[in-house]
Amino acid sequence: MQPTGRAPVVDVALQDTGIAVADQVDRAKVLQRLRLGDAAYRHLTRAAAITVLVILGGIIFSLIWGSLPALRTFGISFLYEEAWNPVTEKFGAIAPIYGTIVTSIIAMLIAVPVGLFIAVFLTELCPMWLRRPVGIAIELLAGIPSIIYGIWGLFVFAPFLQQHVQPFIISLFGDIPVLSTLFAGPPYGIGILTAGLILAIMVLPFVTSISRDVFEAVPPVLKEAAYGLGCTTWEVCRYVVLPYARVGVIGGVMLGLGRALGETMAVTFVIGNAHRISGSLLAPGTTISATIANEFTEAVGDLYTSALIALGLILFVITFIVLAAARLMLMRMNARVGG
Amino acid sequence: MAATFQSSLYTSRRRRNRISMGLAYAATAFGLSWLVLILAVLLWEGFSGLSLSVFTEMTPPPGSAGGLLNPIAGSLIMTVIAVLIGTPLGILAGTYMAEYGRYDRLTTVVRFINDILLSAPSIVVGLFVYEVMVAQMGHFSGWAGAVALAVIVVPVVVRTTEDMLILVPDTLREAAASIGLPRSNMIIKVAYRAARAGMVTGVLLAVARISGETAPLLFTALNNQFWSLNLNAPVASLPVVIFQFALSPYSDWQKLAWTGALIITLAVLALSIIARTLTAQRKTS
């Protein structure tokens, strides 16, 4: 390898310094300059690394600062009050929190099993020549901006659900006690369930690609030993691959969960933006991010703005915990693979 | 007796295997069909509205014809500024983590925090920049939008820079050090060159990421119906215009929203394919 091109290394090292023509005194000066330059660059890069921490600190500080008025006015009741009334300036966060959590749960319930099965397909069943194209296609799904999912959900997916799927679900579960409340009401098309389904499609690629990566990290010897005992492909996946990759898979799932919790645009289009908690999954609701996206620019008054920023703070705290847990688990997984 | 028991166990294991492997095929078909469905509708709706006037005319009032020139220009300008701010910062931070302080406590902390920023909700970034810039300056501005996007660029670039520099073989660094090259010169002249393709990929991925970002622009750059390149005033951007037009009741606006969505998607897909071929070349060489 010739990283420095065709020129002799010494020339590259000294081309700016002119040391080749310098005498003893100049040589000391040049060395001094190089030393200073190195120290300067070292401090510059260190400052940039610290800037990353400053950005996070700035986000936390500005969110707390901005939400102080709301938190002072409502106190802890902000977390469990349902009222959201800009006219009387009564704000409570439980409806958006509920929507955020329920849509994310729906998304994970669908995306995790499907993602794991796709990862099984990619690592065990797929012929070699097909692995790369399918993997790339799944990752392209991850690259599509969320607003595209939103507009597609609004114009294609929600009407489809409204006309074909939801009436069927409502009549199917109409007589069953718990499910009838869960799937009650007129088929709006938009609502909590639709948002959860769109989120599932968005999160699927994340879960898939991380699961595939950790599945591939399983030592082939383990799998071959199990196959040698006569295990079926399913038994190898279920009893060898999955237990070995468990921590990594959970980390990947939580990373996907972090995305689902904070996703804004895809949800805003299809959730209906209704500040209430409804027993039915078909009813419109709202999430934290959708509320902020819909109302922030129209928020009049400091208290309203502050309440929205407080929502942002809650969202950030929730996702921070989930993402931190995910990273810690993936780090543990990597440490084991490395060691 | 024993034979039938064994063969029934065998069949049930085979049946279970066949069912679960069938599910694996079905899951893959399910996942890929969404990609096909979304792209098909997007191409269909987007291309039917695509014409030259989309690139030459301003966003129209409802009911009349127009294009997307001002949001396209606004998006391009803010993306360029965001990359100009975010890339040097990200590369320098990544350099510290991979070169100077590879085994530092600081590096471990920064890596952890950076990974969290990488997947933090982008709407929170919008709130942050609103508090820091918009609320202080008293008005929405293109600068605020660009800074919000830069905050999203930084973690992507930090991550790829660090990963790519760590892949550079230590023998190269030792060779450079052995001829008396100071570390900073070694990094700039040897390590950066060896890791160049990967670092460019990181920047491309960052551009792909921010070109579709809507949430951080909603209350930083806001929107602007008219031609304006004044970054001290609200600036239109493609994603925000799509958001506004798609939720409007006017069919002309909805049509333009689809066309805008197509433009963004094609740009993002092109960027990620270029990025992929860059890394693929790296692996084969």
Short mmCIF file of C-alpha atoms in Angstrom, two decimals, chain A:
data_model
loop_
_atom_site.label_atom_id
_atom_site.label_comp_id
_atom_site.label_asym_id
_atom_site.label_seq_id
_atom_site.Cartn_x
_atom_site.Cartn_y
_atom_site.Cartn_z
CA MET A 1 0.00 0.00 0.00
CA GLN A 2 1.24 3.47 -0.86
CA PRO A 3 -0.95 5.86 1.10
CA THR A 4 1.19 8.90 0.47
CA GLY A 5 1.31 8.57 -3.29
CA ARG A 6 4.39 8.12 -5.36
CA ALA A 7 6.56 10.74 -3.64
CA PRO A 8 9.12 9.54 -1.11
CA VAL A 9 7.69 9.65 2.38
CA VAL A 10 10.28 12.12 3.65
CA ASP A 11 9.28 14.65 1.00
CA VAL A 12 5.65 14.37 1.99
CA ALA A 13 6.49 14.77 5.63
CA LEU A 14 8.59 17.81 5.11
CA GLN A 15 7.14 19.40 2.02
CA ASP A 16 5.61 22.34 3.90
CA THR A 17 8.49 22.81 6.26
CA GLY A 18 11.40 23.36 3.93
CA ILE A 19 13.60 21.45 6.34
CA ALA A 20 15.69 20.02 3.53
CA VAL A 21 17.32 23.40 2.93
CA ALA A 22 17.29 24.62 6.49
CA ASP A 23 20.34 24.81 8.75
CA GLN A 24 20.59 23.77 12.40
CA VAL A 25 18.86 26.84 13.90
CA ASP A 26 15.98 26.66 11.47
CA ARG A 27 15.64 22.98 12.19
CA ALA A 28 14.88 23.66 15.84
CA LYS A 29 12.35 26.31 14.82
CA VAL A 30 10.65 23.95 12.40
CA LEU A 31 10.45 21.20 14.97
CA GLN A 32 8.97 23.66 17.42
CA ARG A 33 6.38 24.68 14.82
CA LEU A 34 5.46 21.09 14.11
CA ARG A 35 5.05 20.45 17.82
CA LEU A 36 2.81 23.49 18.21
CA GLY A 37 0.82 22.50 15.16
CA ASP A 38 0.28 19.03 16.55
CA ALA A 39 -0.81 20.37 19.94
CA ALA A 40 -3.16 22.82 18.23
CA TYR A 41 -4.74 20.09 16.15
CA ARG A 42 -5.06 17.86 19.17
CA HIS A 43 -6.90 20.55 21.11
CA LEU A 44 -9.06 21.41 18.10
CA THR A 45 -10.26 17.83 17.71
CA ARG A 46 -10.75 17.53 21.47
CA ALA A 47 -12.87 20.67 21.45
CA ALA A 48 -14.96 19.22 18.61
CA ALA A 49 -15.49 16.01 20.59
CA ILE A 50 -16.56 18.04 23.60
CA THR A 51 -18.93 20.02 21.36
CA VAL A 52 -20.91 16.80 20.87
CA LEU A 53 -21.42 16.68 24.62
CA VAL A 54 -22.27 20.38 24.64
CA ILE A 55 -24.97 19.79 22.03
CA LEU A 56 -26.62 17.16 24.20
CA GLY A 57 -26.26 19.34 27.27
CA GLY A 58 -27.71 22.26 25.33
CA ILE A 59 -30.71 20.19 24.24
CA ILE A 60 -31.44 19.06 27.80
CA PHE A 61 -30.88 22.53 29.28
CA SER A 62 -32.97 24.38 26.69
CA LEU A 63 -35.84 21.89 27.01
CA ILE A 64 -35.86 22.21 30.80
CA TRP A 65 -35.55 25.99 30.58
CA GLY A 66 -38.37 26.23 28.04
CA SER A 67 -40.70 23.96 29.96
CA LEU A 68 -40.19 25.64 33.35
CA PRO A 69 -43.27 27.93 33.10
CA ALA A 70 -45.56 24.99 32.33
CA LEU A 71 -44.01 22.74 34.95
CA ARG A 72 -44.27 25.51 37.55
CA THR A 73 -47.93 26.13 36.75
CA PHE A 74 -49.11 22.54 36.57
CA GLY A 75 -46.54 20.72 38.64
CA ILE A 76 -46.59 16.96 38.58
CA SER A 77 -50.25 16.95 37.49
CA PHE A 78 -49.01 17.80 33.98
CA LEU A 79 -48.03 14.17 33.67
CA TYR A 80 -51.45 12.69 34.35
CA GLU A 81 -54.03 15.35 33.43
CA GLU A 82 -55.94 14.68 30.24
CA ALA A 83 -57.26 18.20 29.55
CA TRP A 84 -55.58 20.05 26.69
CA ASN A 85 -57.32 23.36 26.29
CA PRO A 86 -55.42 26.30 24.79
CA VAL A 87 -58.33 28.68 25.45
CA THR A 88 -58.52 28.14 29.20
CA GLU A 89 -54.78 27.36 29.28
CA LYS A 90 -55.23 23.97 30.94
CA PHE A 91 -52.68 21.47 29.77
CA GLY A 92 -52.05 17.84 30.62
CA ALA A 93 -49.79 15.41 28.84
CA ILE A 94 -51.35 12.02 29.44
CA ALA A 95 -53.21 11.77 26.11
CA PRO A 96 -50.09 12.33 23.96
CA ILE A 97 -48.03 10.09 26.24
CA TYR A 98 -50.66 7.36 25.91
CA GLY A 99 -50.74 7.74 22.12
CA THR A 100 -46.96 7.65 21.86
CA ILE A 101 -46.69 4.49 23.91
CA VAL A 102 -49.62 2.64 22.34
CA THR A 103 -48.57 3.37 18.74
CA SER A 104 -45.03 2.25 19.56
CA ILE A 105 -46.28 -0.97 21.16
CA ILE A 106 -48.38 -1.78 18.09
CA ALA A 107 -45.39 -1.07 15.87
CA MET A 108 -43.06 -3.28 17.88
CA LEU A 109 -45.59 -6.14 18.13
CA ILE A 110 -45.59 -6.35 14.34
CA ALA A 111 -42.06 -5.29 13.45
CA VAL A 112 -40.15 -7.50 15.90
CA PRO A 113 -41.43 -10.95 14.83
CA VAL A 114 -41.43 -10.01 11.15
CA GLY A 115 -37.96 -8.49 11.42
CA LEU A 116 -36.59 -11.56 13.19
CA PHE A 117 -38.04 -13.87 10.56
CA ILE A 118 -36.55 -11.76 7.78
CA ALA A 119 -33.19 -11.93 9.56
CA VAL A 120 -33.56 -15.74 9.74
CA PHE A 121 -34.31 -15.78 6.03
CA LEU A 122 -31.30 -13.62 5.26
CA THR A 123 -28.83 -15.60 7.36
CA GLU A 124 -30.07 -19.19 6.94
CA LEU A 125 -32.31 -19.63 3.92
CA CYS A 126 -31.45 -17.02 1.34
CA PRO A 127 -29.16 -18.15 -1.50
CA MET A 128 -25.88 -16.22 -1.49
CA TRP A 129 -26.52 -14.28 -4.67
CA LEU A 130 -29.81 -12.95 -3.31
CA ARG A 131 -28.53 -11.88 0.10
CA ARG A 132 -27.06 -8.56 -0.92
CA PRO A 133 -29.99 -7.37 -3.05
CA VAL A 134 -32.58 -8.25 -0.39
CA GLY A 135 -30.44 -6.71 2.34
CA ILE A 136 -30.02 -3.52 0.32
CA ALA A 137 -33.74 -3.37 -0.44
CA ILE A 138 -34.57 -3.63 3.25
CA GLU A 139 -32.06 -0.90 4.02
CA LEU A 140 -33.52 1.33 1.28
CA LEU A 141 -36.79 1.02 3.16
CA ALA A 142 -34.93 2.49 6.12
CA GLY A 143 -33.60 5.36 4.02
CA ILE A 144 -36.96 6.59 2.76
CA PRO A 145 -37.73 9.86 4.58
CA SER A 146 -40.51 9.60 7.11
CA ILE A 147 -42.61 12.25 5.38
CA ILE A 148 -42.97 9.86 2.43
CA TYR A 149 -44.45 7.24 4.75
CA GLY A 150 -46.73 9.97 6.07
CA ILE A 151 -48.08 11.09 2.71
CA TRP A 152 -48.44 7.47 1.56
CA GLY A 153 -50.23 6.61 4.78
CA LEU A 154 -52.60 9.54 4.43
CA PHE A 155 -53.55 9.07 0.78
CA VAL A 156 -53.20 5.33 0.23
CA PHE A 157 -53.00 3.31 3.41
CA ALA A 158 -55.62 5.06 5.58
CA PRO A 159 -58.36 5.04 2.91
CA PHE A 160 -57.58 1.39 2.21
CA LEU A 161 -57.93 0.52 5.91
CA GLN A 162 -61.08 2.59 6.17
CA GLN A 163 -62.84 0.96 3.27
CA HIS A 164 -61.64 -2.62 3.39
CA VAL A 165 -60.04 -3.59 6.68
CA GLN A 166 -61.61 -1.66 9.52
CA PRO A 167 -65.30 -2.44 8.80
CA PHE A 168 -64.30 -6.08 8.69
CA ILE A 169 -62.45 -5.87 12.01
CA ILE A 170 -65.33 -4.01 13.66
CA SER A 171 -67.89 -6.61 12.61
CA LEU A 172 -65.54 -9.49 13.38
CA PHE A 173 -64.85 -8.46 16.97
CA GLY A 174 -68.23 -6.80 17.57
CA ASP A 175 -69.52 -9.53 19.90
CA ILE A 176 -66.34 -10.37 21.77
CA PRO A 177 -66.23 -8.51 25.12
CA VAL A 178 -62.74 -6.95 25.31
CA LEU A 179 -61.96 -6.80 21.64
CA SER A 180 -65.23 -5.04 20.85
CA THR A 181 -64.15 -1.99 22.86
CA LEU A 182 -60.63 -2.20 21.50
CA PHE A 183 -61.90 -2.12 17.94
CA ALA A 184 -65.07 -0.10 18.41
CA GLY A 185 -66.42 2.85 16.55
CA PRO A 186 -66.76 4.11 13.04
CA PRO A 187 -63.89 3.32 10.65
CA TYR A 188 -62.15 6.70 10.39
CA GLY A 189 -59.16 5.32 8.53
CA ILE A 190 -56.82 7.59 10.44
CA GLY A 191 -56.21 6.80 14.08
CA ILE A 192 -53.98 5.10 16.62
CA LEU A 193 -53.98 1.74 14.82
CA THR A 194 -53.07 3.22 11.43
CA ALA A 195 -50.24 5.21 13.00
CA GLY A 196 -48.98 2.05 14.72
CA LEU A 197 -49.03 0.13 11.43
CA ILE A 198 -47.13 2.86 9.57
CA LEU A 199 -44.60 2.94 12.41
CA ALA A 200 -44.25 -0.84 12.12
CA ILE A 201 -43.29 -0.49 8.45
CA MET A 202 -40.79 2.24 9.36
CA VAL A 203 -39.17 0.35 12.24
CA LEU A 204 -39.01 -2.99 10.42
CA PRO A 205 -35.75 -2.23 8.55
CA PHE A 206 -33.94 -1.20 11.75
CA VAL A 207 -34.94 -4.35 13.58
CA THR A 208 -34.11 -6.48 10.54
CA SER A 209 -30.67 -5.09 9.82
CA ILE A 210 -29.47 -5.20 13.43
CA SER A 211 -30.88 -8.71 13.95
CA ARG A 212 -29.16 -9.85 10.78
CA ASP A 213 -25.86 -8.38 11.94
CA VAL A 214 -26.00 -10.08 15.34
CA PHE A 215 -27.17 -13.37 13.79
CA GLU A 216 -24.18 -13.26 11.49
CA ALA A 217 -21.91 -12.75 14.49
CA VAL A 218 -22.89 -16.18 15.87
CA PRO A 219 -19.86 -18.46 15.45
CA PRO A 220 -20.52 -20.95 12.60
CA VAL A 221 -19.07 -23.74 14.76
CA LEU A 222 -22.04 -23.53 17.11
CA LYS A 223 -24.52 -23.76 14.27
CA GLU A 224 -22.62 -26.55 12.55
CA ALA A 225 -22.49 -28.53 15.78
CA ALA A 226 -26.26 -28.25 16.12
CA TYR A 227 -26.83 -29.19 12.48
CA GLY A 228 -24.45 -32.10 13.01
CA LEU A 229 -26.70 -33.39 15.81
CA GLY A 230 -29.55 -33.42 13.31
CA CYS A 231 -31.31 -30.21 14.32
CA THR A 232 -33.67 -28.65 11.83
CA THR A 233 -33.05 -25.11 10.61
CA TRP A 234 -35.77 -23.86 12.91
CA GLU A 235 -34.26 -25.61 15.93
CA VAL A 236 -30.84 -24.14 15.15
CA CYS A 237 -32.34 -20.65 14.95
CA ARG A 238 -34.52 -21.04 18.00
CA TYR A 239 -32.16 -22.84 20.37
CA VAL A 240 -28.68 -21.82 19.19
CA VAL A 241 -28.73 -18.56 17.23
CA LEU A 242 -31.39 -16.69 19.18
CA PRO A 243 -30.06 -17.42 22.68
CA TYR A 244 -26.55 -16.50 21.59
CA ALA A 245 -27.69 -13.27 19.94
CA ARG A 246 -30.31 -12.40 22.56
CA VAL A 247 -28.68 -9.31 24.03
CA GLY A 248 -27.92 -7.88 20.61
CA VAL A 249 -31.44 -8.52 19.37
CA ILE A 250 -32.93 -6.82 22.42
CA GLY A 251 -30.60 -3.88 21.84
CA GLY A 252 -31.72 -3.65 18.22
CA VAL A 253 -35.37 -3.87 19.22
CA MET A 254 -34.94 -1.04 21.69
CA LEU A 255 -33.16 1.04 19.07
CA GLY A 256 -36.20 0.54 16.86
CA LEU A 257 -38.44 1.42 19.78
CA GLY A 258 -36.50 4.66 20.23
CA ARG A 259 -37.20 5.51 16.60
CA ALA A 260 -40.87 4.66 16.92
CA LEU A 261 -41.33 6.78 20.04
CA GLY A 262 -39.79 9.87 18.50
CA GLU A 263 -41.08 9.52 14.95
CA THR A 264 -42.92 12.67 13.93
CA MET A 265 -43.96 13.09 10.34
CA ALA A 266 -45.22 9.62 9.49
CA VAL A 267 -47.45 9.71 12.56
CA THR A 268 -48.64 13.32 12.27
CA PHE A 269 -50.31 12.60 8.94
CA VAL A 270 -52.36 9.64 10.05
CA ILE A 271 -53.08 9.95 13.76
CA GLY A 272 -55.91 12.47 13.61
CA ASN A 273 -54.57 14.82 16.30
CA ALA A 274 -57.30 14.37 18.89
CA HIS A 275 -56.38 15.07 22.51
CA ARG A 276 -58.20 12.27 24.23
CA ILE A 277 -57.71 8.75 25.38
CA SER A 278 -60.15 6.44 23.70
CA GLY A 279 -60.65 2.77 24.44
CA SER A 280 -60.76 2.01 20.75
CA LEU A 281 -57.61 1.65 18.71
CA LEU A 282 -59.53 2.82 15.65
CA ALA A 283 -60.25 6.23 17.17
CA PRO A 284 -58.07 9.25 16.37
CA GLY A 285 -55.52 10.13 19.00
CA THR A 286 -52.27 12.01 19.18
CA THR A 287 -48.66 11.46 20.09
CA ILE A 288 -46.16 13.80 21.70
CA SER A 289 -44.31 14.49 18.50
CA ALA A 290 -47.49 14.90 16.44
CA THR A 291 -48.85 17.39 18.97
CA ILE A 292 -45.68 19.47 18.83
CA ALA A 293 -45.52 19.35 15.03
CA ASN A 294 -49.17 20.34 14.63
CA GLU A 295 -49.50 23.01 17.25
CA PHE A 296 -46.13 24.62 17.92
CA THR A 297 -46.17 27.32 15.26
CA GLU A 298 -49.77 28.20 16.09
CA ALA A 299 -49.23 28.23 19.85
CA VAL A 300 -50.21 31.61 21.25
CA GLY A 301 -49.04 32.58 24.68
CA ASP A 302 -46.04 31.58 26.70
CA LEU A 303 -47.83 28.91 28.69
CA TYR A 304 -49.02 27.08 25.56
CA THR A 305 -45.54 27.13 24.01
CA SER A 306 -44.03 26.07 27.30
CA ALA A 307 -46.46 23.17 27.64
CA LEU A 308 -45.44 21.95 24.18
CA ILE A 309 -41.75 22.20 25.08
CA ALA A 310 -42.50 20.28 28.27
CA LEU A 311 -44.00 17.56 26.05
CA GLY A 312 -40.74 17.58 24.09
CA LEU A 313 -38.82 17.18 27.34
CA ILE A 314 -40.93 14.17 28.31
CA LEU A 315 -40.35 12.63 24.89
CA PHE A 316 -36.63 13.25 25.12
CA VAL A 317 -36.39 11.69 28.58
CA ILE A 318 -38.32 8.59 27.46
CA THR A 319 -36.29 8.09 24.28
CA PHE A 320 -33.02 8.85 26.10
CA ILE A 321 -33.69 6.05 28.57
CA VAL A 322 -34.69 3.60 25.84
CA LEU A 323 -31.77 4.47 23.58
CA ALA A 324 -29.25 4.42 26.42
CA ALA A 325 -30.46 0.96 27.44
CA ALA A 326 -30.24 -0.17 23.81
CA ARG A 327 -26.67 1.09 23.43
CA LEU A 328 -25.56 -0.50 26.68
CA MET A 329 -26.97 -3.84 25.55
CA LEU A 330 -25.34 -3.61 22.12
CA MET A 331 -22.05 -2.68 23.78
CA ARG A 332 -22.31 -5.76 25.99
CA MET A 333 -23.02 -7.86 22.90
CA ASN A 334 -20.00 -6.42 21.08
CA ALA A 335 -17.77 -6.99 24.09
CA ARG A 336 -18.77 -10.65 24.08
CA VAL A 337 -18.23 -11.07 20.36
CA GLY A 338 -14.87 -9.31 20.64
CA GLY A 339 -13.77 -11.32 23.66
#
